[in-house]
mmCIF file of C-alpha atoms in Angstrom:
data_model
loop_
_atom_site.group_PDB
_atom_site.id
_atom_site.type_symbol
_atom_site.label_atom_id
_atom_site.label_comp_id
_atom_site.label_asym_id
_atom_site.label_seq_id
_atom_site.Cartn_x
_atom_site.Cartn_y
_atom_site.Cartn_z
ATOM 1 C CA UNK A 220 163.718 -74.327 135.696
ATOM 2 C CA UNK A 221 163.528 -71.506 133.232
ATOM 3 C CA UNK A 222 167.004 -70.174 132.290
ATOM 4 C CA UNK A 223 165.988 -66.734 132.158
ATOM 5 C CA UNK A 224 164.303 -66.891 135.542
ATOM 6 C CA UNK A 225 167.453 -67.975 136.911
ATOM 7 C CA UNK A 226 169.618 -65.443 135.259
ATOM 8 C CA UNK A 227 167.105 -62.793 136.551
ATOM 9 C CA UNK A 228 167.309 -64.055 139.977
ATOM 10 C CA UNK A 229 171.087 -63.885 139.642
ATOM 11 C CA UNK A 230 170.774 -60.459 138.574
ATOM 12 C CA UNK A 231 168.778 -59.359 141.359
ATOM 13 C CA UNK A 232 171.204 -60.565 143.721
ATOM 14 C CA UNK A 233 174.390 -59.245 142.162
ATOM 15 C CA UNK A 234 172.838 -55.641 141.058
ATOM 16 C CA UNK A 235 172.763 -53.971 145.031
ATOM 17 C CA UNK A 236 176.424 -54.542 145.732
ATOM 18 C CA UNK A 237 177.528 -53.779 142.369
ATOM 19 C CA UNK A 238 175.828 -50.673 142.419
ATOM 20 C CA UNK A 239 177.260 -49.491 145.987
ATOM 21 C CA UNK A 240 180.856 -50.468 144.664
ATOM 22 C CA UNK A 241 179.902 -48.194 141.472
ATOM 23 C CA UNK A 242 179.159 -45.331 143.740
ATOM 24 C CA UNK A 243 182.015 -45.690 145.729
ATOM 25 C CA UNK A 244 184.215 -45.739 142.666
ATOM 26 C CA UNK A 245 182.439 -42.610 141.352
ATOM 27 C CA UNK A 246 182.663 -40.619 144.721
ATOM 28 C CA UNK A 247 186.399 -41.494 145.045
ATOM 29 C CA UNK A 248 187.020 -40.387 141.557
ATOM 30 C CA UNK A 249 185.512 -37.243 141.914
ATOM 31 C CA UNK A 250 187.458 -36.591 145.131
ATOM 32 C CA UNK A 251 190.361 -37.263 143.151
ATOM 33 C CA UNK A 252 189.516 -34.769 140.190
ATOM 34 C CA UNK A 253 188.384 -31.972 142.746
ATOM 35 C CA UNK A 254 191.568 -32.264 144.929
ATOM 36 C CA UNK A 255 193.667 -32.189 141.565
ATOM 37 C CA UNK A 256 191.913 -29.305 140.379
ATOM 38 C CA UNK A 257 193.377 -25.956 140.230
ATOM 39 C CA UNK A 258 190.166 -23.747 140.990
ATOM 40 C CA UNK A 259 192.140 -20.430 141.035
ATOM 41 C CA UNK A 260 193.495 -21.191 137.552
ATOM 42 C CA UNK A 261 190.385 -22.140 136.504
ATOM 43 C CA UNK A 262 188.661 -18.976 137.651
ATOM 44 C CA UNK A 263 191.590 -17.009 136.142
ATOM 45 C CA UNK A 264 190.762 -18.635 132.505
ATOM 46 C CA UNK A 265 187.106 -17.597 133.045
ATOM 47 C CA UNK A 266 186.133 -14.504 131.382
ATOM 48 C CA UNK A 267 183.909 -12.810 133.930
ATOM 49 C CA UNK A 268 183.065 -9.667 132.204
ATOM 50 C CA UNK A 269 181.904 -11.914 129.097
ATOM 51 C CA UNK A 270 180.195 -13.693 131.618
ATOM 52 C CA UNK A 271 178.510 -10.725 133.375
ATOM 53 C CA UNK A 272 177.784 -9.213 129.971
ATOM 54 C CA UNK A 273 175.645 -12.319 129.080
ATOM 55 C CA UNK A 274 173.473 -11.786 132.521
ATOM 56 C CA UNK A 275 170.646 -9.645 132.151
ATOM 57 C CA UNK A 276 171.009 -7.893 135.502
ATOM 58 C CA UNK A 277 167.631 -5.878 135.168
ATOM 59 C CA UNK A 278 165.732 -9.072 134.612
ATOM 60 C CA UNK A 279 167.747 -10.322 137.766
ATOM 61 C CA UNK A 280 166.762 -7.188 139.905
ATOM 62 C CA UNK A 281 163.049 -7.382 138.309
ATOM 63 C CA UNK A 282 162.790 -10.921 140.154
ATOM 64 C CA UNK A 283 164.069 -9.253 143.445
ATOM 65 C CA UNK A 284 161.487 -8.405 146.092
ATOM 66 C CA UNK A 285 163.046 -5.451 147.661
ATOM 67 C CA UNK A 286 160.306 -4.507 149.925
ATOM 68 C CA UNK A 287 160.360 -8.168 151.107
ATOM 69 C CA UNK A 288 163.758 -7.846 151.914
ATOM 70 C CA UNK A 289 163.763 -4.546 153.737
ATOM 71 C CA UNK A 290 160.560 -5.838 155.861
ATOM 72 C CA UNK A 291 162.904 -8.540 157.110
ATOM 73 C CA UNK A 292 165.578 -6.037 158.022
ATOM 74 C CA UNK A 293 165.298 -4.689 161.603
ATOM 75 C CA UNK A 294 166.965 -1.276 161.221
ATOM 76 C CA UNK A 295 166.449 -0.177 164.742
ATOM 77 C CA UNK A 296 168.749 -3.542 165.574
ATOM 78 C CA UNK A 297 171.205 -2.459 163.024
ATOM 79 C CA UNK A 298 171.643 1.300 164.274
ATOM 80 C CA UNK A 299 171.763 0.056 168.070
ATOM 81 C CA UNK A 300 174.875 -1.657 166.852
ATOM 82 C CA UNK A 301 176.562 1.122 165.152
ATOM 83 C CA UNK A 302 178.780 3.411 167.298
ATOM 84 C CA UNK A 303 177.730 6.641 165.960
ATOM 85 C CA UNK A 304 180.538 8.543 167.823
ATOM 86 C CA UNK A 305 183.336 6.235 166.501
ATOM 87 C CA UNK A 306 181.971 6.396 162.995
ATOM 88 C CA UNK A 307 181.883 10.690 163.290
ATOM 89 C CA UNK A 308 185.573 10.316 164.808
ATOM 90 C CA UNK A 309 186.472 8.744 161.821
ATOM 91 C CA UNK A 310 185.025 11.417 159.415
ATOM 92 C CA UNK A 311 187.037 14.068 158.505
ATOM 93 C CA UNK A 312 184.988 17.272 158.637
ATOM 94 C CA UNK A 313 187.443 19.694 157.289
ATOM 95 C CA UNK A 314 187.740 17.535 154.166
ATOM 96 C CA UNK A 315 184.035 17.336 153.987
ATOM 97 C CA UNK A 316 183.588 20.950 154.102
ATOM 98 C CA UNK A 317 186.430 21.385 151.802
ATOM 99 C CA UNK A 318 184.433 19.444 149.140
ATOM 100 C CA UNK A 319 181.283 21.743 149.718
ATOM 101 C CA UNK A 320 180.642 24.593 147.659
ATOM 102 C CA UNK A 321 179.019 26.892 150.102
ATOM 103 C CA UNK A 322 178.834 29.869 147.641
ATOM 104 C CA UNK A 323 176.542 27.479 145.498
ATOM 105 C CA UNK A 324 174.683 26.348 148.409
ATOM 106 C CA UNK A 325 173.990 29.901 149.593
ATOM 107 C CA UNK A 326 173.086 30.937 145.989
ATOM 108 C CA UNK A 327 170.600 27.903 146.078
ATOM 109 C CA UNK A 328 168.834 29.360 149.286
ATOM 110 C CA UNK A 329 165.970 31.734 149.190
ATOM 111 C CA UNK A 330 166.806 34.000 152.091
ATOM 112 C CA UNK A 331 163.515 36.016 151.194
ATOM 113 C CA UNK A 332 161.346 33.049 151.571
ATOM 114 C CA UNK A 333 163.105 31.643 154.899
ATOM 115 C CA UNK A 334 162.558 35.320 156.339
ATOM 116 C CA UNK A 335 158.834 35.228 155.318
ATOM 117 C CA UNK A 336 158.603 32.162 157.224
ATOM 118 C CA UNK A 337 159.686 33.574 160.359
ATOM 119 C CA UNK A 338 157.410 34.897 162.812
ATOM 120 C CA UNK A 339 159.241 37.863 163.745
ATOM 121 C CA UNK A 340 156.430 39.035 166.088
ATOM 122 C CA UNK A 341 156.355 35.677 167.836
ATOM 123 C CA UNK A 342 160.059 35.818 168.758
ATOM 124 C CA UNK A 343 159.838 39.364 169.847
ATOM 125 C CA UNK A 344 156.852 38.468 172.305
ATOM 126 C CA UNK A 345 159.226 35.757 173.508
ATOM 127 C CA UNK A 346 161.989 38.063 174.338
ATOM 128 C CA UNK A 347 162.163 39.385 177.903
ATOM 129 C CA UNK A 348 163.218 42.983 177.189
ATOM 130 C CA UNK A 349 163.635 43.736 180.692
ATOM 131 C CA UNK A 350 166.091 41.021 181.148
ATOM 132 C CA UNK A 351 167.976 42.262 178.091
ATOM 133 C CA UNK A 352 168.186 45.610 179.254
ATOM 134 C CA UNK A 353 169.355 44.546 182.766
ATOM 135 C CA UNK A 354 171.988 42.932 181.015
ATOM 136 C CA UNK A 355 173.214 46.120 179.070
ATOM 137 C CA UNK A 356 175.780 48.289 180.717
ATOM 138 C CA UNK A 357 174.034 51.729 179.793
ATOM 139 C CA UNK A 358 176.787 53.680 181.621
ATOM 140 C CA UNK A 359 179.255 51.919 179.365
ATOM 141 C CA UNK A 360 177.219 52.310 176.344
ATOM 142 C CA UNK A 361 177.088 56.118 177.287
ATOM 143 C CA UNK A 362 180.438 56.631 177.527
ATOM 144 C CA UNK A 363 181.323 55.273 174.378
ATOM 145 C CA UNK A 364 179.082 57.819 172.671
ATOM 146 C CA UNK A 365 180.993 60.835 171.088
ATOM 147 C CA UNK A 366 178.689 63.354 172.203
ATOM 148 C CA UNK A 367 180.449 66.162 170.082
ATOM 149 C CA UNK A 368 180.198 64.271 167.164
ATOM 150 C CA UNK A 369 176.607 63.177 167.832
ATOM 151 C CA UNK A 370 175.645 66.855 168.287
ATOM 152 C CA UNK A 371 177.578 68.200 165.401
ATOM 153 C CA UNK A 372 175.977 65.579 163.018
ATOM 154 C CA UNK A 373 172.383 65.570 163.975
ATOM 155 C CA UNK A 374 169.738 68.104 164.809
ATOM 156 C CA UNK A 375 170.070 67.445 168.282
ATOM 157 C CA UNK A 376 171.828 70.504 168.761
ATOM 158 C CA UNK A 377 169.022 72.749 167.584
ATOM 159 C CA UNK A 378 166.531 70.599 169.504
ATOM 160 C CA UNK A 379 168.811 71.349 172.931
ATOM 161 C CA UNK A 380 169.159 74.837 172.007
ATOM 162 C CA UNK A 381 165.411 75.580 171.771
ATOM 163 C CA UNK A 382 164.888 73.579 175.070
ATOM 164 C CA UNK A 383 167.570 75.597 176.907
ATOM 165 C CA UNK A 384 167.568 78.950 178.466
ATOM 166 C CA UNK A 385 169.244 81.900 177.135
ATOM 167 C CA UNK A 386 171.827 84.395 178.419
ATOM 168 C CA UNK A 387 170.760 83.692 182.290
ATOM 169 C CA UNK A 388 171.474 80.195 181.486
ATOM 170 C CA UNK A 389 174.796 80.723 179.989
ATOM 171 C CA UNK A 390 175.869 83.132 182.558
ATOM 172 C CA UNK A 391 175.012 80.406 185.223
ATOM 173 C CA UNK A 392 176.869 77.682 183.511
ATOM 174 C CA UNK A 393 180.081 79.969 183.415
ATOM 175 C CA UNK A 394 179.646 80.685 187.327
ATOM 176 C CA UNK A 395 179.246 77.420 188.282
ATOM 177 C CA UNK A 396 181.928 76.141 185.719
ATOM 178 C CA UNK A 397 184.378 78.544 187.333
ATOM 179 C CA UNK A 398 183.327 77.357 190.812
ATOM 180 C CA UNK A 399 184.069 73.806 189.943
ATOM 181 C CA UNK A 400 187.169 74.456 188.309
ATOM 182 C CA UNK A 401 188.865 75.739 191.040
ATOM 183 C CA UNK A 402 187.163 73.247 193.310
ATOM 184 C CA UNK A 403 189.044 70.833 191.399
ATOM 185 C CA UNK A 404 192.116 72.966 191.048
ATOM 186 C CA UNK A 405 192.225 72.960 195.000
ATOM 187 C CA UNK A 406 191.761 69.048 195.222
ATOM 188 C CA UNK A 407 194.453 68.342 192.744
ATOM 189 C CA UNK A 408 196.541 70.481 194.658
ATOM 190 C CA UNK A 409 195.823 68.819 198.005
ATOM 191 C CA UNK A 410 196.088 65.459 196.192
ATOM 192 C CA UNK A 411 199.394 66.414 195.063
ATOM 193 C CA UNK A 412 200.487 67.582 198.539
ATOM 194 C CA UNK A 413 199.298 64.208 199.972
ATOM 195 C CA UNK A 414 200.635 62.107 197.048
ATOM 196 C CA UNK A 415 197.392 60.559 196.287
ATOM 197 C CA UNK A 416 196.046 60.197 192.737
ATOM 198 C CA UNK A 417 192.986 62.444 192.040
ATOM 199 C CA UNK A 418 190.305 60.973 189.558
ATOM 200 C CA UNK A 419 187.766 63.739 190.217
ATOM 201 C CA UNK A 420 185.298 64.637 193.186
ATOM 202 C CA UNK A 421 184.018 61.823 195.450
ATOM 203 C CA UNK A 422 180.636 60.584 195.741
ATOM 204 C CA UNK A 423 178.109 60.285 194.951
ATOM 205 C CA UNK A 424 176.887 59.470 198.582
ATOM 206 C CA UNK A 425 175.283 56.281 199.015
ATOM 207 C CA UNK A 426 175.771 54.907 195.480
ATOM 208 C CA UNK A 427 178.276 53.924 192.856
ATOM 209 C CA UNK A 428 180.246 56.745 191.281
ATOM 210 C CA UNK A 429 180.236 56.670 187.461
ATOM 211 C CA UNK A 430 183.355 55.518 186.238
ATOM 212 C CA UNK A 431 185.100 58.175 184.489
ATOM 213 C CA UNK A 432 188.892 57.458 185.676
ATOM 214 C CA UNK A 433 191.458 55.226 184.148
ATOM 215 C CA UNK A 434 191.548 51.467 185.095
ATOM 216 C CA UNK A 435 194.547 51.886 187.094
ATOM 217 C CA UNK A 436 193.162 54.604 189.146
ATOM 218 C CA UNK A 437 189.720 52.775 189.799
ATOM 219 C CA UNK A 438 188.487 52.117 193.513
ATOM 220 C CA UNK A 439 185.538 50.445 194.748
ATOM 221 C CA UNK A 440 182.205 52.011 193.812
ATOM 222 C CA UNK A 441 180.931 54.190 196.047
ATOM 223 C CA UNK A 442 183.953 54.447 198.386
ATOM 224 C CA UNK A 443 185.790 57.895 198.268
ATOM 225 C CA UNK A 444 189.501 57.752 198.325
ATOM 226 C CA UNK A 445 189.986 58.168 201.808
ATOM 227 C CA UNK A 446 186.425 57.167 203.037
ATOM 228 C CA UNK A 447 187.534 55.739 206.597
ATOM 229 C CA UNK A 448 189.328 59.108 207.425
ATOM 230 C CA UNK A 449 186.306 61.344 206.703
ATOM 231 C CA UNK A 450 184.580 61.733 210.176
ATOM 232 C CA UNK A 451 188.031 62.201 211.689
ATOM 233 C CA UNK A 452 189.147 64.966 209.286
ATOM 234 C CA UNK A 453 185.788 66.432 209.693
ATOM 235 C CA UNK B 443 181.744 68.912 184.845
ATOM 236 C CA UNK B 444 185.126 70.674 183.400
ATOM 237 C CA UNK B 445 188.259 70.615 185.715
ATOM 238 C CA UNK B 446 190.261 72.537 183.212
ATOM 239 C CA UNK B 447 190.621 76.379 184.018
ATOM 240 C CA UNK B 448 191.515 76.936 180.426
ATOM 241 C CA UNK B 449 187.713 76.614 179.786
ATOM 242 C CA UNK B 450 186.689 78.974 181.914
ATOM 243 C CA UNK B 451 187.807 82.073 180.948
ATOM 244 C CA UNK B 452 185.796 85.095 180.951
ATOM 245 C CA UNK B 453 185.964 85.587 177.035
ATOM 246 C CA UNK B 454 184.732 81.871 176.450
ATOM 247 C CA UNK B 455 181.352 80.510 176.059
ATOM 248 C CA UNK B 456 180.033 78.644 179.157
ATOM 249 C CA UNK B 457 182.331 76.221 180.688
ATOM 250 C CA UNK B 458 181.882 72.832 178.850
ATOM 251 C CA UNK B 459 182.442 69.270 180.615
ATOM 252 C CA UNK B 460 183.350 65.781 179.417
ATOM 253 C CA UNK B 461 182.068 64.029 182.481
ATOM 254 C CA UNK B 462 179.340 65.458 184.813
ATOM 255 C CA UNK B 463 179.807 65.843 188.541
ATOM 256 C CA UNK B 464 176.311 65.913 189.073
ATOM 257 C CA UNK B 465 175.742 64.031 192.455
ATOM 258 C CA UNK B 466 179.363 64.232 193.795
ATOM 259 C CA UNK B 467 180.520 65.770 196.892
ATOM 260 C CA UNK B 468 180.897 69.568 196.209
ATOM 261 C CA UNK B 469 184.307 71.522 196.846
ATOM 262 C CA UNK B 470 185.280 74.285 199.005
ATOM 263 C CA UNK B 471 184.878 77.242 196.763
ATOM 264 C CA UNK B 472 181.364 76.345 195.374
ATOM 265 C CA UNK B 473 180.360 76.110 199.150
ATOM 266 C CA UNK B 474 181.861 79.030 199.866
ATOM 267 C CA UNK B 475 180.575 81.526 197.114
ATOM 268 C CA UNK B 476 177.161 80.093 197.861
ATOM 269 C CA UNK B 477 177.636 80.999 201.438
ATOM 270 C CA UNK B 478 178.553 84.591 200.525
ATOM 271 C CA UNK B 479 175.804 85.119 198.160
ATOM 272 C CA UNK B 480 173.303 83.645 201.038
ATOM 273 C CA UNK B 481 175.003 86.073 203.285
ATOM 274 C CA UNK B 482 174.448 88.972 200.738
ATOM 275 C CA UNK B 483 170.673 87.856 200.205
ATOM 276 C CA UNK B 484 169.967 87.483 203.730
ATOM 277 C CA UNK B 485 171.689 90.675 204.736
ATOM 278 C CA UNK B 486 169.972 92.665 201.932
ATOM 279 C CA UNK B 487 166.557 91.183 203.049
ATOM 280 C CA UNK B 488 167.053 91.858 206.597
ATOM 281 C CA UNK B 489 168.315 95.763 205.913
ATOM 282 C CA UNK B 490 164.924 95.863 203.470
ATOM 283 C CA UNK B 491 162.799 94.683 206.133
ATOM 284 C CA UNK B 492 164.362 97.034 208.843
ATOM 285 C CA UNK B 493 163.833 100.010 206.567
ATOM 286 C CA UNK B 494 160.340 99.013 205.859
ATOM 287 C CA UNK B 495 159.470 98.625 209.579
ATOM 288 C CA UNK B 496 161.178 102.288 210.004
ATOM 289 C CA UNK B 497 159.396 103.575 207.132
ATOM 290 C CA UNK B 498 155.810 102.197 208.344
ATOM 291 C CA UNK B 499 156.618 103.676 211.803
ATOM 292 C CA UNK B 500 157.520 106.686 210.484
ATOM 293 C CA UNK B 501 154.281 107.034 208.401
ATOM 294 C CA UNK B 502 151.751 105.450 210.558
ATOM 295 C CA UNK B 503 153.012 106.891 214.186
ATOM 296 C CA UNK B 504 155.299 109.831 213.047
ATOM 297 C CA UNK B 505 158.019 108.206 215.174
ATOM 298 C CA UNK B 506 161.583 107.950 214.069
ATOM 299 C CA UNK B 507 163.028 104.528 214.874
ATOM 300 C CA UNK B 508 166.593 104.446 215.426
ATOM 301 C CA UNK B 509 167.807 101.158 214.463
ATOM 302 C CA UNK B 510 171.488 100.619 215.801
ATOM 303 C CA UNK B 511 173.059 98.098 213.720
ATOM 304 C CA UNK B 512 175.190 97.054 216.431
ATOM 305 C CA UNK B 513 172.193 96.532 218.934
ATOM 306 C CA UNK B 514 171.438 93.355 220.451
ATOM 307 C CA UNK B 515 167.897 93.021 219.074
ATOM 308 C CA UNK B 516 168.997 93.626 215.821
ATOM 309 C CA UNK B 517 171.791 91.035 216.287
ATOM 310 C CA UNK B 518 169.246 88.818 217.353
ATOM 311 C CA UNK B 519 166.800 89.595 214.784
ATOM 312 C CA UNK B 520 169.283 88.969 212.339
ATOM 313 C CA UNK B 521 170.402 85.519 213.644
ATOM 314 C CA UNK B 522 166.743 84.356 213.994
ATOM 315 C CA UNK B 523 166.294 85.580 210.085
ATOM 316 C CA UNK B 524 169.376 83.761 209.306
ATOM 317 C CA UNK B 525 168.201 80.398 210.864
ATOM 318 C CA UNK B 526 164.867 80.749 209.477
ATOM 319 C CA UNK B 527 166.583 81.507 205.966
ATOM 320 C CA UNK B 528 168.909 78.406 206.133
ATOM 321 C CA UNK B 529 166.631 75.744 207.908
ATOM 322 C CA UNK B 530 163.646 76.638 205.807
ATOM 323 C CA UNK B 531 165.500 76.455 202.684
ATOM 324 C CA UNK B 532 167.457 73.193 203.317
ATOM 325 C CA UNK B 533 164.622 71.627 204.889
ATOM 326 C CA UNK B 534 162.259 72.579 202.038
ATOM 327 C CA UNK B 535 164.637 71.563 198.991
ATOM 328 C CA UNK B 536 167.973 71.449 200.222
ATOM 329 C CA UNK B 537 169.161 74.669 198.569
ATOM 330 C CA UNK B 538 169.372 78.100 199.410
ATOM 331 C CA UNK B 539 169.256 80.831 196.958
ATOM 332 C CA UNK B 540 173.181 81.005 196.908
ATOM 333 C CA UNK B 541 173.430 77.220 196.648
ATOM 334 C CA UNK B 542 171.074 77.199 193.634
ATOM 335 C CA UNK B 543 173.297 79.664 191.881
ATOM 336 C CA UNK B 544 176.111 77.748 192.268
ATOM 337 C CA UNK B 545 174.450 74.288 191.817
ATOM 338 C CA UNK B 546 174.976 72.655 194.949
ATOM 339 C CA UNK B 547 172.543 71.156 197.384
ATOM 340 C CA UNK B 548 172.542 69.646 200.711
ATOM 341 C CA UNK B 549 171.611 65.935 201.270
ATOM 342 C CA UNK B 550 171.637 63.248 203.769
ATOM 343 C CA UNK B 551 174.655 61.175 204.374
ATOM 344 C CA UNK B 552 173.334 58.330 202.257
ATOM 345 C CA UNK B 553 172.129 60.765 199.371
ATOM 346 C CA UNK B 554 168.692 61.060 200.250
ATOM 347 C CA UNK B 555 166.646 64.261 200.973
ATOM 348 C CA UNK B 556 167.307 66.196 204.154
ATOM 349 C CA UNK B 557 164.381 66.480 206.512
ATOM 350 C CA UNK B 558 163.337 69.644 208.729
ATOM 351 C CA UNK B 559 164.984 67.959 211.666
ATOM 352 C CA UNK B 560 168.207 67.623 209.922
ATOM 353 C CA UNK B 561 168.104 71.008 208.364
ATOM 354 C CA UNK B 562 167.542 72.634 211.778
ATOM 355 C CA UNK B 563 170.268 70.899 213.561
ATOM 356 C CA UNK B 564 172.498 71.695 210.579
ATOM 357 C CA UNK B 565 171.632 75.439 210.896
ATOM 358 C CA UNK B 566 172.480 75.229 214.622
ATOM 359 C CA UNK B 567 175.614 73.508 214.086
ATOM 360 C CA UNK B 568 176.720 75.854 211.422
ATOM 361 C CA UNK B 569 178.192 78.374 213.524
ATOM 362 C CA UNK B 570 180.648 75.631 215.190
ATOM 363 C CA UNK B 571 182.475 75.360 211.975
ATOM 364 C CA UNK B 572 183.607 78.814 212.412
ATOM 365 C CA UNK B 573 185.022 78.133 215.781
ATOM 366 C CA UNK B 574 189.011 78.095 216.037
ATOM 367 C CA UNK B 575 189.530 80.007 212.814
ATOM 368 C CA UNK B 576 187.241 77.771 210.548
ATOM 369 C CA UNK B 577 188.853 74.522 211.810
ATOM 370 C CA UNK B 578 185.428 72.933 210.792
ATOM 371 C CA UNK B 579 185.443 73.498 207.420
ATOM 372 C CA UNK B 580 188.973 71.877 206.655
ATOM 373 C CA UNK B 581 187.027 68.538 206.102
ATOM 374 C CA UNK B 582 185.712 70.034 203.142
ATOM 375 C CA UNK B 583 189.225 70.423 201.634
ATOM 376 C CA UNK B 584 190.866 67.260 203.130
ATOM 377 C CA UNK B 585 187.882 65.042 203.837
ATOM 378 C CA UNK B 586 187.318 62.092 201.666
ATOM 379 C CA UNK B 587 183.629 63.246 201.542
ATOM 380 C CA UNK B 588 184.043 66.860 201.820
ATOM 381 C CA UNK B 589 182.113 67.079 205.010
ATOM 382 C CA UNK B 590 182.187 69.977 207.186
ATOM 383 C CA UNK B 591 181.833 69.781 211.027
ATOM 384 C CA UNK B 592 178.421 70.692 210.830
ATOM 385 C CA UNK B 593 177.767 68.176 208.182
ATOM 386 C CA UNK B 594 179.440 65.348 210.230
ATOM 387 C CA UNK B 595 176.884 66.605 213.178
ATOM 388 C CA UNK B 596 173.888 66.806 211.117
ATOM 389 C CA UNK B 597 174.551 63.738 209.131
ATOM 390 C CA UNK B 598 174.294 65.489 205.746
ATOM 391 C CA UNK B 599 176.815 66.136 202.723
ATOM 392 C CA UNK B 600 176.735 68.950 199.908
ATOM 393 C CA UNK B 601 176.775 67.512 196.511
ATOM 394 C CA UNK B 602 177.005 69.079 193.034
ATOM 395 C CA UNK B 603 173.168 69.149 191.407
ATOM 396 C CA UNK B 604 174.144 71.338 188.406
ATOM 397 C CA UNK B 605 174.386 69.127 185.492
ATOM 398 C CA UNK B 606 177.587 69.962 183.431
ATOM 399 C CA UNK B 607 176.698 67.719 180.706
ATOM 400 C CA UNK B 608 173.646 69.591 179.908
ATOM 401 C CA UNK B 609 175.828 72.636 179.814
ATOM 402 C CA UNK B 610 178.177 71.132 177.495
ATOM 403 C CA UNK B 611 175.427 70.231 175.199
ATOM 404 C CA UNK B 612 174.094 73.622 175.049
ATOM 405 C CA UNK B 613 177.253 75.044 174.305
ATOM 406 C CA UNK B 614 178.075 72.406 171.455
ATOM 407 C CA UNK B 615 174.702 73.367 170.091
ATOM 408 C CA UNK B 616 175.166 76.856 169.450
ATOM 409 C CA UNK B 617 178.752 76.565 168.268
#
């Protein structure tokens, strides 16, 4: 028998178990090395800044396909999981606004351009003028007008003077004014006798009376001070 | 319309008012003075008519009609004329000449215009207010709606129809 052939056959028989034993030894050795290794200490010894400076970030980013990543992200699903209310609660709006330079913001806004884009006619068309007028208390508004000042400062006086009558009208005003003054005097005297407040002549019949009296002397609109007694007294 | 007597002195311009009493129940003095004016007007017209009749009779027939001012026919004529004057005036626009002068007007109890029937009823009931020393007029002074007895009977009221605010503006415009 050829001695080389015999050695080859012996080698072929011994190789697998030896190889398995060698792998087991190597695995054990690696395990022992790793367990004895101080990773934190190792990391501390690594100069990360130097490492990062050697990395070409731009080249790295160029190799990343952002669009493909975004395509794989389901934004709606993410937003569904976000509690917006809780997020807003955590935001300190005062602090945010304090950091905003409102003046600068306003300076950047072109009001004229905004105004030109507004369809004022369209807005006016949409406004229900009748409803607006209904909500305005014209009596109250009229009470606020200082007629004396208005007449003195405007040409209204001359217009009124031109449209009014002359001496006869003035005479009528005097006569009527005197009569009404005496009416009021009598009414005040009677009210004083009856120990009741007098806020002007009662009425008008069938409608609310314009509010000309102080609030503490107000009575229900259209109701005379002693309305229920009217029939009996008359 | 002003309530201040110092605004109504004879030497002063027309009385001015901070608030207009237009539409409010009229007081006794305005109503009484307007009645006095009406009395003068109807009496004057009546006397003029009597004089015209006397003059016409004298011219046409030559007879001299002697009217006895206390006579029953003259009195009936006067009452009928007064009725026509008041009823027609109130029925037409709620005002007689005197009321127009003092800026007062007769209206329905609810503020509406007086109709002919109410005007006639008010005229007929008017004398009743004079009974018992004018007791029927006390409602104007003491009543809440300033209604006299004849107002209550006819369902009417008397209001100021004079726009005192306009008078005030007229006064301000000239000063």
